[in-house]
């Protein structure tokens, strides 16, 4: 039972979230958690001043949340890395190693000398042509992205003990800990992007990042109803996709943008059921701050014809009796950071 002695840090485009757990990976307990707004535009910038501003916010969050360790695990955003499951003939590990670069060159749009490439064999199966196949998960992270994140952590006075991808972290917090989970699609709706991850038998079999999230929904409301951004965000949080509120005006403003996500989800489900006809997706789990959109569970359940539930990363974590209702309500926001806090090292 490895003891936990690091904390998880999720640096989003809108909010920076931190979670510290204690106890062990098998029996974790809550120590503290918190979030702070990300300085505007800062995490997408390469400028020194922006990196410093993000680092300062992390420092403040670390202090205000009373985190007691400087060891940190953070996540690289799915939208800026390249993840793909590739199908290969059944080869030995060595043969796969030598075929990987060739495979990676097919889909990584930047030179392989500028990325860090990792891979993992997911499963072996018999392909549609009756020949044995292996599915290999490839992850290519740009070196300059990795360096930027390491620089931010260093400037915040922290020691990076590991880096991983957001989807790996979400899968760990929302799916892997529940034994016998059916094939699951996680829809993680943040501020600027929405990540789709299909997990079968605890393994990631599919990922996709869509450049739409809460900020675009709020912009839709601002444009349609003539509001300032702040007011639009409030209306989004209060009325969301509920058609019975305000004569459905907010819903109508959000719907065309939200349906971009729904259509991508449909495409992902169709692609996946074509590849894995025997193991179709059985349920949808929601993560990310925008998953709190009122009416979203019903809307998605109807649009997709699947069971949809809110992810709760606090499930299975020993919580103190006095934990704030706010933290519980904001659960979906902490899905990535809880997963990072639970990473075995
Ligand atoms: N109750 C709510 N209803 C709808 N949206 C909400 C609610 N609370 C927060 N949000 C939205 O959630 C978003 C922030 O969520 P989150 O912290 O997951 O984003 P992020 O990680 O910073 O973004 P990204 O992952 O895209 O970089 C914001 O767009 C915010 O307006
Ligand atoms: Mg996020």
mmCIF file of C-alpha atoms and ligand atoms in Angstrom:
data_model
loop_
_atom_site.group_PDB
_atom_site.id
_atom_site.type_symbol
_atom_site.label_atom_id
_atom_site.label_comp_id
_atom_site.label_asym_id
_atom_site.label_seq_id
_atom_site.Cartn_x
_atom_site.Cartn_y
_atom_site.Cartn_z
ATOM 1 C CA UNK A 1 0.000 0.000 0.000
ATOM 2 C CA UNK A 2 2.108 2.948 -1.195
ATOM 3 C CA UNK A 3 1.626 6.032 0.959
ATOM 4 C CA UNK A 4 0.636 9.248 -0.798
ATOM 5 C CA UNK A 5 3.088 12.112 -0.351
ATOM 6 C CA UNK A 6 2.460 14.436 -3.270
ATOM 7 C CA UNK A 7 -0.471 16.612 -4.353
ATOM 8 C CA UNK A 8 -2.329 16.859 -7.666
ATOM 9 C CA UNK A 9 -2.388 20.125 -9.637
ATOM 10 C CA UNK A 10 -4.666 20.727 -12.638
ATOM 11 C CA UNK A 11 -3.734 23.922 -14.478
ATOM 12 C CA UNK A 12 -6.802 24.756 -16.579
ATOM 13 C CA UNK A 13 -7.292 27.695 -18.920
ATOM 14 C CA UNK A 14 -9.960 29.112 -16.551
ATOM 15 C CA UNK A 15 -9.133 27.686 -13.125
ATOM 16 C CA UNK A 16 -6.212 26.057 -11.360
ATOM 17 C CA UNK A 17 -7.300 23.215 -9.102
ATOM 18 C CA UNK A 18 -5.265 21.472 -6.388
ATOM 19 C CA UNK A 19 -6.044 18.378 -4.300
ATOM 20 C CA UNK A 20 -3.982 16.807 -1.548
ATOM 21 C CA UNK A 21 -4.892 13.346 -0.321
ATOM 22 C CA UNK A 22 -3.307 11.352 2.501
ATOM 23 C CA UNK A 23 -3.331 7.722 3.561
ATOM 24 C CA UNK A 24 -2.444 5.291 0.812
ATOM 25 C CA UNK A 25 -3.395 4.785 -2.827
ATOM 26 C CA UNK A 26 -5.677 1.916 -1.768
ATOM 27 C CA UNK A 27 -7.224 3.792 1.099
ATOM 28 C CA UNK A 28 -6.962 7.527 0.417
ATOM 29 C CA UNK A 29 -8.226 10.227 2.723
ATOM 30 C CA UNK A 30 -8.983 13.871 1.980
ATOM 31 C CA UNK A 31 -6.527 16.456 3.289
ATOM 32 C CA UNK A 32 -7.322 19.635 1.368
ATOM 33 C CA UNK A 33 -8.426 21.047 -1.987
ATOM 34 C CA UNK A 34 -8.912 24.434 -3.580
ATOM 35 C CA UNK A 35 -9.123 26.383 -6.804
ATOM 36 C CA UNK A 36 -8.133 29.817 -8.081
ATOM 37 C CA UNK A 37 -8.867 31.598 -11.376
ATOM 38 C CA UNK A 38 -6.047 31.268 -13.925
ATOM 39 C CA UNK A 39 -4.626 34.659 -14.974
ATOM 40 C CA UNK A 40 -6.371 35.543 -18.257
ATOM 41 C CA UNK A 41 -4.858 33.872 -21.360
ATOM 42 C CA UNK A 42 -1.727 33.086 -19.347
ATOM 43 C CA UNK A 43 -1.443 29.312 -19.669
ATOM 44 C CA UNK A 44 -1.666 29.381 -23.456
ATOM 45 C CA UNK A 45 1.146 31.932 -23.683
ATOM 46 C CA UNK A 46 4.889 31.305 -23.876
ATOM 47 C CA UNK A 47 5.792 34.759 -22.522
ATOM 48 C CA UNK A 48 7.942 34.935 -19.395
ATOM 49 C CA UNK A 49 5.516 37.313 -17.650
ATOM 50 C CA UNK A 50 2.599 34.927 -18.182
ATOM 51 C CA UNK A 51 4.543 31.936 -16.921
ATOM 52 C CA UNK A 52 5.405 33.969 -13.842
ATOM 53 C CA UNK A 53 1.783 35.004 -13.328
ATOM 54 C CA UNK A 54 0.619 31.367 -13.441
ATOM 55 C CA UNK A 55 3.408 30.367 -11.041
ATOM 56 C CA UNK A 56 2.373 33.125 -8.605
ATOM 57 C CA UNK A 57 -1.247 31.936 -8.673
ATOM 58 C CA UNK A 58 -0.129 28.372 -7.982
ATOM 59 C CA UNK A 59 1.956 29.648 -5.051
ATOM 60 C CA UNK A 60 -1.061 31.484 -3.636
ATOM 61 C CA UNK A 61 -3.312 28.435 -4.088
ATOM 62 C CA UNK A 62 -0.711 26.186 -2.428
ATOM 63 C CA UNK A 63 -0.611 28.549 0.563
ATOM 64 C CA UNK A 64 -4.325 29.317 0.850
ATOM 65 C CA UNK A 65 -5.330 25.658 0.542
ATOM 66 C CA UNK A 66 -2.704 24.829 3.225
ATOM 67 C CA UNK A 67 -1.095 22.114 1.131
ATOM 68 C CA UNK A 68 1.649 20.511 3.197
ATOM 69 C CA UNK A 69 3.910 19.068 0.484
ATOM 70 C CA UNK A 70 5.911 20.645 -2.339
ATOM 71 C CA UNK A 71 5.890 17.445 -4.366
ATOM 72 C CA UNK A 72 3.478 17.791 -7.230
ATOM 73 C CA UNK A 73 2.016 15.768 -10.087
ATOM 74 C CA UNK A 74 0.432 17.783 -12.864
ATOM 75 C CA UNK A 75 -1.250 17.037 -16.185
ATOM 76 C CA UNK A 76 -0.549 18.080 -19.752
ATOM 77 C CA UNK A 77 -3.708 19.294 -21.521
ATOM 78 C CA UNK A 78 -5.160 16.770 -23.940
ATOM 79 C CA UNK A 79 -5.717 19.567 -26.460
ATOM 80 C CA UNK A 80 -1.969 20.133 -26.808
ATOM 81 C CA UNK A 81 -0.675 16.596 -26.982
ATOM 82 C CA UNK A 82 -1.248 13.872 -29.525
ATOM 83 C CA UNK A 83 -2.853 10.670 -28.327
ATOM 84 C CA UNK A 84 -3.905 7.889 -30.594
ATOM 85 C CA UNK A 85 -4.714 4.210 -30.384
ATOM 86 C CA UNK A 86 -3.116 2.456 -33.337
ATOM 87 C CA UNK A 87 -3.793 -1.043 -34.477
ATOM 88 C CA UNK A 88 -0.757 -3.163 -35.278
ATOM 89 C CA UNK A 89 -0.231 -6.762 -36.241
ATOM 90 C CA UNK A 90 0.723 -9.023 -33.370
ATOM 91 C CA UNK A 91 4.433 -8.272 -33.007
ATOM 92 C CA UNK A 92 6.956 -8.747 -30.244
ATOM 93 C CA UNK A 93 7.656 -5.792 -27.950
ATOM 94 C CA UNK A 94 10.929 -5.115 -29.786
ATOM 95 C CA UNK A 95 9.229 -5.183 -33.159
ATOM 96 C CA UNK A 96 6.567 -2.783 -31.927
ATOM 97 C CA UNK A 97 9.266 -0.445 -30.607
ATOM 98 C CA UNK A 98 10.818 -0.208 -34.045
ATOM 99 C CA UNK A 99 7.458 0.224 -35.778
ATOM 100 C CA UNK A 100 6.323 2.962 -33.375
ATOM 101 C CA UNK A 101 8.251 5.839 -34.944
ATOM 102 C CA UNK A 102 6.791 5.023 -38.315
ATOM 103 C CA UNK A 103 3.268 4.935 -36.834
ATOM 104 C CA UNK A 104 3.849 8.158 -34.911
ATOM 105 C CA UNK A 105 5.043 9.975 -38.008
ATOM 106 C CA UNK A 106 1.661 9.304 -39.588
ATOM 107 C CA UNK A 107 -0.276 11.339 -37.081
ATOM 108 C CA UNK A 108 2.036 13.636 -35.094
ATOM 109 C CA UNK A 109 2.073 16.906 -37.044
ATOM 110 C CA UNK A 110 5.411 18.077 -35.648
ATOM 111 C CA UNK A 111 8.861 16.458 -36.039
ATOM 112 C CA UNK A 112 9.387 13.474 -33.762
ATOM 113 C CA UNK A 113 12.633 15.017 -32.519
ATOM 114 C CA UNK A 114 10.477 17.712 -30.889
ATOM 115 C CA UNK A 115 8.183 15.401 -28.947
ATOM 116 C CA UNK A 116 8.453 12.914 -26.171
ATOM 117 C CA UNK A 117 6.853 9.704 -27.354
ATOM 118 C CA UNK A 118 5.519 7.042 -25.012
ATOM 119 C CA UNK A 119 3.472 3.973 -25.810
ATOM 120 C CA UNK A 120 1.679 1.140 -24.134
ATOM 121 C CA UNK A 121 0.148 -2.099 -25.422
ATOM 122 C CA UNK A 122 -3.559 -2.064 -24.597
ATOM 123 C CA UNK A 123 -4.880 -5.393 -25.713
ATOM 124 C CA UNK A 124 -4.612 -8.188 -28.211
ATOM 125 C CA UNK A 125 -7.584 -9.296 -30.228
ATOM 126 C CA UNK A 126 -8.593 -10.836 -33.511
ATOM 127 C CA UNK A 127 -9.192 -8.179 -36.163
ATOM 128 C CA UNK A 128 -12.035 -8.087 -38.693
ATOM 129 C CA UNK A 129 -9.683 -9.879 -41.133
ATOM 130 C CA UNK A 130 -9.397 -12.732 -38.563
ATOM 131 C CA UNK A 131 -5.711 -11.951 -37.979
ATOM 132 C CA UNK A 132 -4.326 -11.271 -34.471
ATOM 133 C CA UNK A 133 -3.922 -7.562 -33.696
ATOM 134 C CA UNK A 134 -2.626 -5.481 -30.848
ATOM 135 C CA UNK A 135 -3.904 -2.039 -29.919
ATOM 136 C CA UNK A 136 -1.137 0.333 -28.898
ATOM 137 C CA UNK A 137 -1.740 3.659 -27.156
ATOM 138 C CA UNK A 138 0.700 6.292 -28.408
ATOM 139 C CA UNK A 139 1.181 9.578 -26.585
ATOM 140 C CA UNK A 140 3.363 12.320 -28.067
ATOM 141 C CA UNK A 141 3.925 15.391 -25.896
ATOM 142 C CA UNK A 142 5.803 18.361 -27.393
ATOM 143 C CA UNK A 143 9.101 18.975 -25.593
ATOM 144 C CA UNK A 144 8.419 22.709 -25.360
ATOM 145 C CA UNK A 145 5.073 22.049 -23.663
ATOM 146 C CA UNK A 146 6.710 19.743 -21.116
ATOM 147 C CA UNK A 147 9.443 22.312 -20.496
ATOM 148 C CA UNK A 148 6.930 25.115 -20.064
ATOM 149 C CA UNK A 149 5.019 23.151 -17.426
ATOM 150 C CA UNK A 150 8.224 22.189 -15.614
ATOM 151 C CA UNK A 151 9.320 25.845 -15.630
ATOM 152 C CA UNK A 152 5.991 26.960 -14.170
ATOM 153 C CA UNK A 153 6.234 24.403 -11.367
ATOM 154 C CA UNK A 154 9.822 25.372 -10.631
ATOM 155 C CA UNK A 155 8.931 29.070 -10.546
ATOM 156 C CA UNK A 156 6.139 28.189 -8.109
ATOM 157 C CA UNK A 157 8.733 26.609 -5.811
ATOM 158 C CA UNK A 158 7.421 23.075 -6.345
ATOM 159 C CA UNK A 159 9.130 19.789 -7.148
ATOM 160 C CA UNK A 160 7.590 17.988 -10.099
ATOM 161 C CA UNK A 161 7.587 14.260 -9.355
ATOM 162 C CA UNK A 162 5.586 13.202 -12.415
ATOM 163 C CA UNK A 163 3.656 14.472 -15.415
ATOM 164 C CA UNK A 164 0.840 12.695 -17.164
ATOM 165 C CA UNK A 165 -2.077 13.401 -19.464
ATOM 166 C CA UNK A 166 -5.398 14.800 -18.265
ATOM 167 C CA UNK A 167 -7.339 11.837 -19.566
ATOM 168 C CA UNK A 168 -5.146 9.336 -17.703
ATOM 169 C CA UNK A 169 -5.872 11.262 -14.506
ATOM 170 C CA UNK A 170 -9.634 11.482 -15.099
ATOM 171 C CA UNK A 171 -9.860 7.778 -15.871
ATOM 172 C CA UNK A 172 -8.034 6.999 -12.643
ATOM 173 C CA UNK A 173 -10.365 9.099 -10.504
ATOM 174 C CA UNK A 174 -13.691 8.278 -12.162
ATOM 175 C CA UNK A 175 -13.517 4.783 -13.639
ATOM 176 C CA UNK A 176 -10.555 2.679 -12.588
ATOM 177 C CA UNK A 177 -11.445 2.527 -8.920
ATOM 178 C CA UNK A 178 -14.874 1.020 -9.553
ATOM 179 C CA UNK A 179 -14.540 -2.665 -10.212
ATOM 180 C CA UNK A 180 -16.381 -4.137 -13.173
ATOM 181 C CA UNK A 181 -17.205 -0.778 -14.806
ATOM 182 C CA UNK A 182 -18.941 -1.210 -18.165
ATOM 183 C CA UNK A 183 -17.412 0.402 -21.278
ATOM 184 C CA UNK A 184 -17.584 4.090 -20.388
ATOM 185 C CA UNK A 185 -17.330 7.376 -22.252
ATOM 186 C CA UNK A 186 -16.024 10.210 -20.103
ATOM 187 C CA UNK A 187 -16.983 13.670 -21.355
ATOM 188 C CA UNK A 188 -14.806 16.186 -19.578
ATOM 189 C CA UNK A 189 -16.147 19.693 -20.278
ATOM 190 C CA UNK A 190 -13.762 22.456 -19.249
ATOM 191 C CA UNK A 191 -13.699 26.148 -20.142
ATOM 192 C CA UNK A 192 -11.960 25.987 -23.526
ATOM 193 C CA UNK A 193 -11.955 22.325 -24.396
ATOM 194 C CA UNK A 194 -13.966 19.153 -24.032
ATOM 195 C CA UNK A 195 -12.115 15.846 -23.855
ATOM 196 C CA UNK A 196 -13.715 12.539 -24.801
ATOM 197 C CA UNK A 197 -12.235 9.314 -23.457
ATOM 198 C CA UNK A 198 -13.569 5.815 -23.976
ATOM 199 C CA UNK A 199 -12.483 3.367 -21.306
ATOM 200 C CA UNK A 200 -12.952 -0.341 -21.553
ATOM 201 C CA UNK A 201 -11.899 -2.618 -18.771
ATOM 202 C CA UNK A 202 -9.907 0.240 -17.121
ATOM 203 C CA UNK A 203 -7.972 0.937 -20.336
ATOM 204 C CA UNK A 204 -8.121 4.037 -22.495
ATOM 205 C CA UNK A 205 -9.167 2.915 -25.967
ATOM 206 C CA UNK A 206 -10.016 6.242 -27.548
ATOM 207 C CA UNK A 207 -9.415 9.942 -26.866
ATOM 208 C CA UNK A 208 -10.412 13.122 -28.657
ATOM 209 C CA UNK A 209 -10.195 16.778 -27.704
ATOM 210 C CA UNK A 210 -12.751 19.296 -28.979
ATOM 211 C CA UNK A 211 -12.027 23.038 -28.845
ATOM 212 C CA UNK A 212 -15.361 23.977 -27.224
ATOM 213 C CA UNK A 213 -16.330 24.407 -23.585
ATOM 214 C CA UNK A 214 -17.897 26.692 -21.006
ATOM 215 C CA UNK A 215 -16.318 29.888 -22.401
ATOM 216 C CA UNK A 216 -17.909 29.335 -25.820
ATOM 217 C CA UNK A 217 -21.297 28.619 -24.220
ATOM 218 C CA UNK A 218 -21.086 31.849 -22.220
ATOM 219 C CA UNK A 219 -20.110 33.756 -25.386
ATOM 220 C CA UNK A 220 -23.190 32.326 -27.086
ATOM 221 C CA UNK A 221 -25.403 33.707 -24.306
ATOM 222 C CA UNK A 222 -23.604 37.073 -24.354
ATOM 223 C CA UNK A 223 -24.124 37.391 -28.113
ATOM 224 C CA UNK A 224 -27.714 36.197 -28.212
ATOM 225 C CA UNK A 225 -29.018 38.065 -25.202
ATOM 226 C CA UNK A 226 -26.707 41.084 -25.340
ATOM 227 C CA UNK A 227 -25.013 40.498 -21.978
ATOM 228 C CA UNK A 228 -21.547 41.238 -20.644
ATOM 229 C CA UNK A 229 -19.409 38.107 -20.165
ATOM 230 C CA UNK A 230 -19.826 38.000 -16.391
ATOM 231 C CA UNK A 231 -23.601 38.161 -16.574
ATOM 232 C CA UNK A 232 -23.645 35.571 -19.364
ATOM 233 C CA UNK A 233 -21.653 33.169 -17.157
ATOM 234 C CA UNK A 234 -24.146 33.672 -14.320
ATOM 235 C CA UNK A 235 -27.077 32.930 -16.653
ATOM 236 C CA UNK A 236 -25.275 29.853 -17.977
ATOM 237 C CA UNK A 237 -24.726 28.539 -14.438
ATOM 238 C CA UNK A 238 -28.291 29.302 -13.338
ATOM 239 C CA UNK A 239 -30.383 28.230 -16.343
ATOM 240 C CA UNK A 240 -28.097 26.094 -18.514
ATOM 241 C CA UNK A 241 -29.869 23.665 -20.814
ATOM 242 C CA UNK A 242 -33.126 23.744 -18.878
ATOM 243 C CA UNK A 243 -35.876 24.466 -21.482
ATOM 244 C CA UNK A 244 -38.402 25.466 -18.803
ATOM 245 C CA UNK A 245 -36.376 28.465 -17.597
ATOM 246 C CA UNK A 246 -36.738 31.970 -19.089
ATOM 247 C CA UNK A 247 -38.854 30.566 -21.926
ATOM 248 C CA UNK A 248 -35.869 28.487 -22.917
ATOM 249 C CA UNK A 249 -33.937 31.604 -24.046
ATOM 250 C CA UNK A 250 -30.664 30.637 -22.396
ATOM 251 C CA UNK A 251 -31.006 27.076 -23.607
ATOM 252 C CA UNK A 252 -31.592 28.262 -27.171
ATOM 253 C CA UNK A 253 -28.460 30.426 -27.001
ATOM 254 C CA UNK A 254 -26.350 27.540 -25.722
ATOM 255 C CA UNK A 255 -27.826 24.718 -27.786
ATOM 256 C CA UNK A 256 -26.088 25.273 -31.158
ATOM 257 C CA UNK A 257 -22.703 25.451 -29.442
ATOM 258 C CA UNK A 258 -23.350 22.553 -27.097
ATOM 259 C CA UNK A 259 -24.520 20.500 -30.068
ATOM 260 C CA UNK A 260 -21.031 20.801 -31.566
ATOM 261 C CA UNK A 261 -19.949 18.674 -28.596
ATOM 262 C CA UNK A 262 -22.940 16.346 -28.966
ATOM 263 C CA UNK A 263 -22.161 15.772 -32.654
ATOM 264 C CA UNK A 264 -18.514 14.991 -31.911
ATOM 265 C CA UNK A 265 -19.670 12.574 -29.225
ATOM 266 C CA UNK A 266 -21.981 10.859 -31.715
ATOM 267 C CA UNK A 267 -19.123 10.553 -34.201
ATOM 268 C CA UNK A 268 -16.841 9.110 -31.536
ATOM 269 C CA UNK A 269 -19.493 6.571 -30.494
ATOM 270 C CA UNK A 270 -20.100 5.541 -34.106
ATOM 271 C CA UNK A 271 -16.370 5.173 -34.769
ATOM 272 C CA UNK A 272 -15.920 3.164 -31.613
ATOM 273 C CA UNK A 273 -18.828 0.795 -32.184
ATOM 274 C CA UNK A 274 -17.471 0.149 -35.686
ATOM 275 C CA UNK A 275 -14.106 -0.845 -34.222
ATOM 276 C CA UNK A 276 -15.394 -2.673 -31.143
ATOM 277 C CA UNK A 277 -18.837 -3.984 -32.112
ATOM 278 C CA UNK A 278 -18.769 -6.486 -29.253
ATOM 279 C CA UNK A 279 -18.168 -3.896 -26.543
ATOM 280 C CA UNK A 280 -20.259 -0.791 -27.207
ATOM 281 C CA UNK A 281 -20.249 2.164 -24.804
ATOM 282 C CA UNK A 282 -22.816 1.509 -22.065
ATOM 283 C CA UNK A 283 -22.728 4.721 -20.080
ATOM 284 C CA UNK A 284 -21.483 8.281 -20.036
ATOM 285 C CA UNK A 285 -19.760 9.948 -17.078
ATOM 286 C CA UNK A 286 -19.373 13.734 -16.932
ATOM 287 C CA UNK A 287 -16.365 15.654 -15.616
ATOM 288 C CA UNK A 288 -15.030 19.235 -15.694
ATOM 289 C CA UNK A 289 -16.496 22.486 -14.379
ATOM 290 C CA UNK A 290 -19.004 22.910 -17.209
ATOM 291 C CA UNK A 291 -20.527 19.499 -16.394
ATOM 292 C CA UNK A 292 -22.450 21.413 -13.726
ATOM 293 C CA UNK A 293 -24.540 23.053 -16.445
ATOM 294 C CA UNK A 294 -28.180 22.690 -15.273
ATOM 295 C CA UNK A 295 -30.120 20.178 -17.366
ATOM 296 C CA UNK A 296 -27.026 18.683 -18.996
ATOM 297 C CA UNK A 297 -27.585 15.107 -17.780
ATOM 298 C CA UNK A 298 -31.112 14.917 -19.189
ATOM 299 C CA UNK A 299 -30.112 16.690 -22.402
ATOM 300 C CA UNK A 300 -27.251 14.277 -23.105
ATOM 301 C CA UNK A 301 -29.217 11.189 -22.074
ATOM 302 C CA UNK A 302 -31.922 12.115 -24.574
ATOM 303 C CA UNK A 303 -29.503 13.113 -27.331
ATOM 304 C CA UNK A 304 -27.341 9.990 -26.999
ATOM 305 C CA UNK A 305 -29.816 7.390 -25.776
ATOM 306 C CA UNK A 306 -27.353 6.320 -23.080
ATOM 307 C CA UNK A 307 -27.253 6.394 -19.304
ATOM 308 C CA UNK A 308 -25.514 9.622 -18.235
ATOM 309 C CA UNK A 309 -24.172 10.322 -14.769
ATOM 310 C CA UNK A 310 -22.169 13.019 -13.002
ATOM 311 C CA UNK A 311 -18.673 11.908 -12.136
ATOM 312 C CA UNK A 312 -17.861 12.111 -8.446
ATOM 313 C CA UNK A 313 -14.109 12.006 -7.825
ATOM 314 C CA UNK A 314 -14.672 12.032 -4.043
ATOM 315 C CA UNK A 315 -16.239 8.562 -4.239
ATOM 316 C CA UNK A 316 -14.100 6.091 -2.311
ATOM 317 C CA UNK A 317 -12.072 8.825 -0.597
ATOM 318 C CA UNK A 318 -12.277 9.170 3.169
ATOM 319 C CA UNK A 319 -13.837 12.593 3.711
ATOM 320 C CA UNK A 320 -13.903 14.477 7.024
ATOM 321 C CA UNK A 321 -17.425 14.981 8.403
ATOM 322 C CA UNK A 322 -17.035 18.760 8.180
ATOM 323 C CA UNK A 323 -16.081 18.880 4.478
ATOM 324 C CA UNK A 324 -17.704 21.899 2.851
ATOM 325 C CA UNK A 325 -20.798 21.453 0.721
ATOM 326 C CA UNK A 326 -19.101 23.670 -1.876
ATOM 327 C CA UNK A 327 -16.314 21.138 -2.396
ATOM 328 C CA UNK A 328 -18.838 18.328 -2.785
ATOM 329 C CA UNK A 329 -20.920 20.402 -5.225
ATOM 330 C CA UNK A 330 -17.815 21.285 -7.214
ATOM 331 C CA UNK A 331 -16.762 17.625 -7.381
ATOM 332 C CA UNK A 332 -16.687 17.326 -11.176
ATOM 333 C CA UNK A 333 -14.177 20.224 -11.343
ATOM 334 C CA UNK A 334 -11.704 18.200 -9.288
ATOM 335 C CA UNK A 335 -11.806 15.015 -11.405
ATOM 336 C CA UNK A 336 -8.358 15.609 -12.959
ATOM 337 C CA UNK A 337 -6.672 16.827 -9.776
ATOM 338 C CA UNK A 338 -7.997 13.906 -7.687
ATOM 339 C CA UNK A 339 -6.691 11.506 -10.348
ATOM 340 C CA UNK A 340 -3.286 13.195 -10.192
ATOM 341 C CA UNK A 341 -3.296 13.042 -6.387
ATOM 342 C CA UNK A 342 -3.973 9.281 -6.653
ATOM 343 C CA UNK A 343 -1.133 8.531 -9.063
ATOM 344 C CA UNK A 344 1.036 5.709 -7.721
ATOM 345 C CA UNK A 345 4.695 6.766 -7.864
HETATM 346 N N1 LIG B 1 -22.491 25.642 -12.331
HETATM 347 C C1 LIG B 1 -21.909 25.746 -13.532
HETATM 348 N N2 LIG B 1 -22.626 25.561 -14.656
HETATM 349 C C2 LIG B 1 -22.059 25.674 -15.865
HETATM 350 N N3 LIG B 1 -20.767 25.963 -16.058
HETATM 351 C C3 LIG B 1 -20.003 26.163 -14.979
HETATM 352 C C4 LIG B 1 -20.517 26.052 -13.665
HETATM 353 N N4 LIG B 1 -19.508 26.290 -12.791
HETATM 354 C C5 LIG B 1 -18.418 26.530 -13.539
HETATM 355 N N5 LIG B 1 -18.710 26.454 -14.844
HETATM 356 C C6 LIG B 1 -17.783 26.666 -15.980
HETATM 357 O O1 LIG B 1 -16.763 25.698 -15.899
HETATM 358 C C7 LIG B 1 -15.592 26.213 -16.539
HETATM 359 C C8 LIG B 1 -14.407 25.947 -15.634
HETATM 360 O O2 LIG B 1 -14.283 24.553 -15.496
HETATM 361 P P1 LIG B 1 -12.882 23.861 -15.358
HETATM 362 O O3 LIG B 1 -12.211 24.330 -14.128
HETATM 363 O O4 LIG B 1 -13.074 22.397 -15.527
HETATM 364 O O5 LIG B 1 -12.139 24.492 -16.635
HETATM 365 P P2 LIG B 1 -10.580 24.489 -16.975
HETATM 366 O O6 LIG B 1 -9.992 23.215 -16.508
HETATM 367 O O7 LIG B 1 -9.963 25.740 -16.465
HETATM 368 O O8 LIG B 1 -10.669 24.564 -18.572
HETATM 369 P P3 LIG B 1 -9.894 23.710 -19.689
HETATM 370 O O9 LIG B 1 -9.750 22.320 -19.157
HETATM 371 O O10 LIG B 1 -10.762 23.791 -20.891
HETATM 372 O O11 LIG B 1 -8.589 24.408 -19.850
HETATM 373 C C9 LIG B 1 -15.825 27.685 -16.790
HETATM 374 O O12 LIG B 1 -16.127 27.890 -18.157
HETATM 375 C C10 LIG B 1 -17.044 27.976 -15.905
HETATM 376 O O13 LIG B 1 -17.823 29.048 -16.413
HETATM 377 MG MG1 LIG B 2 -9.530 21.399 -17.383
#
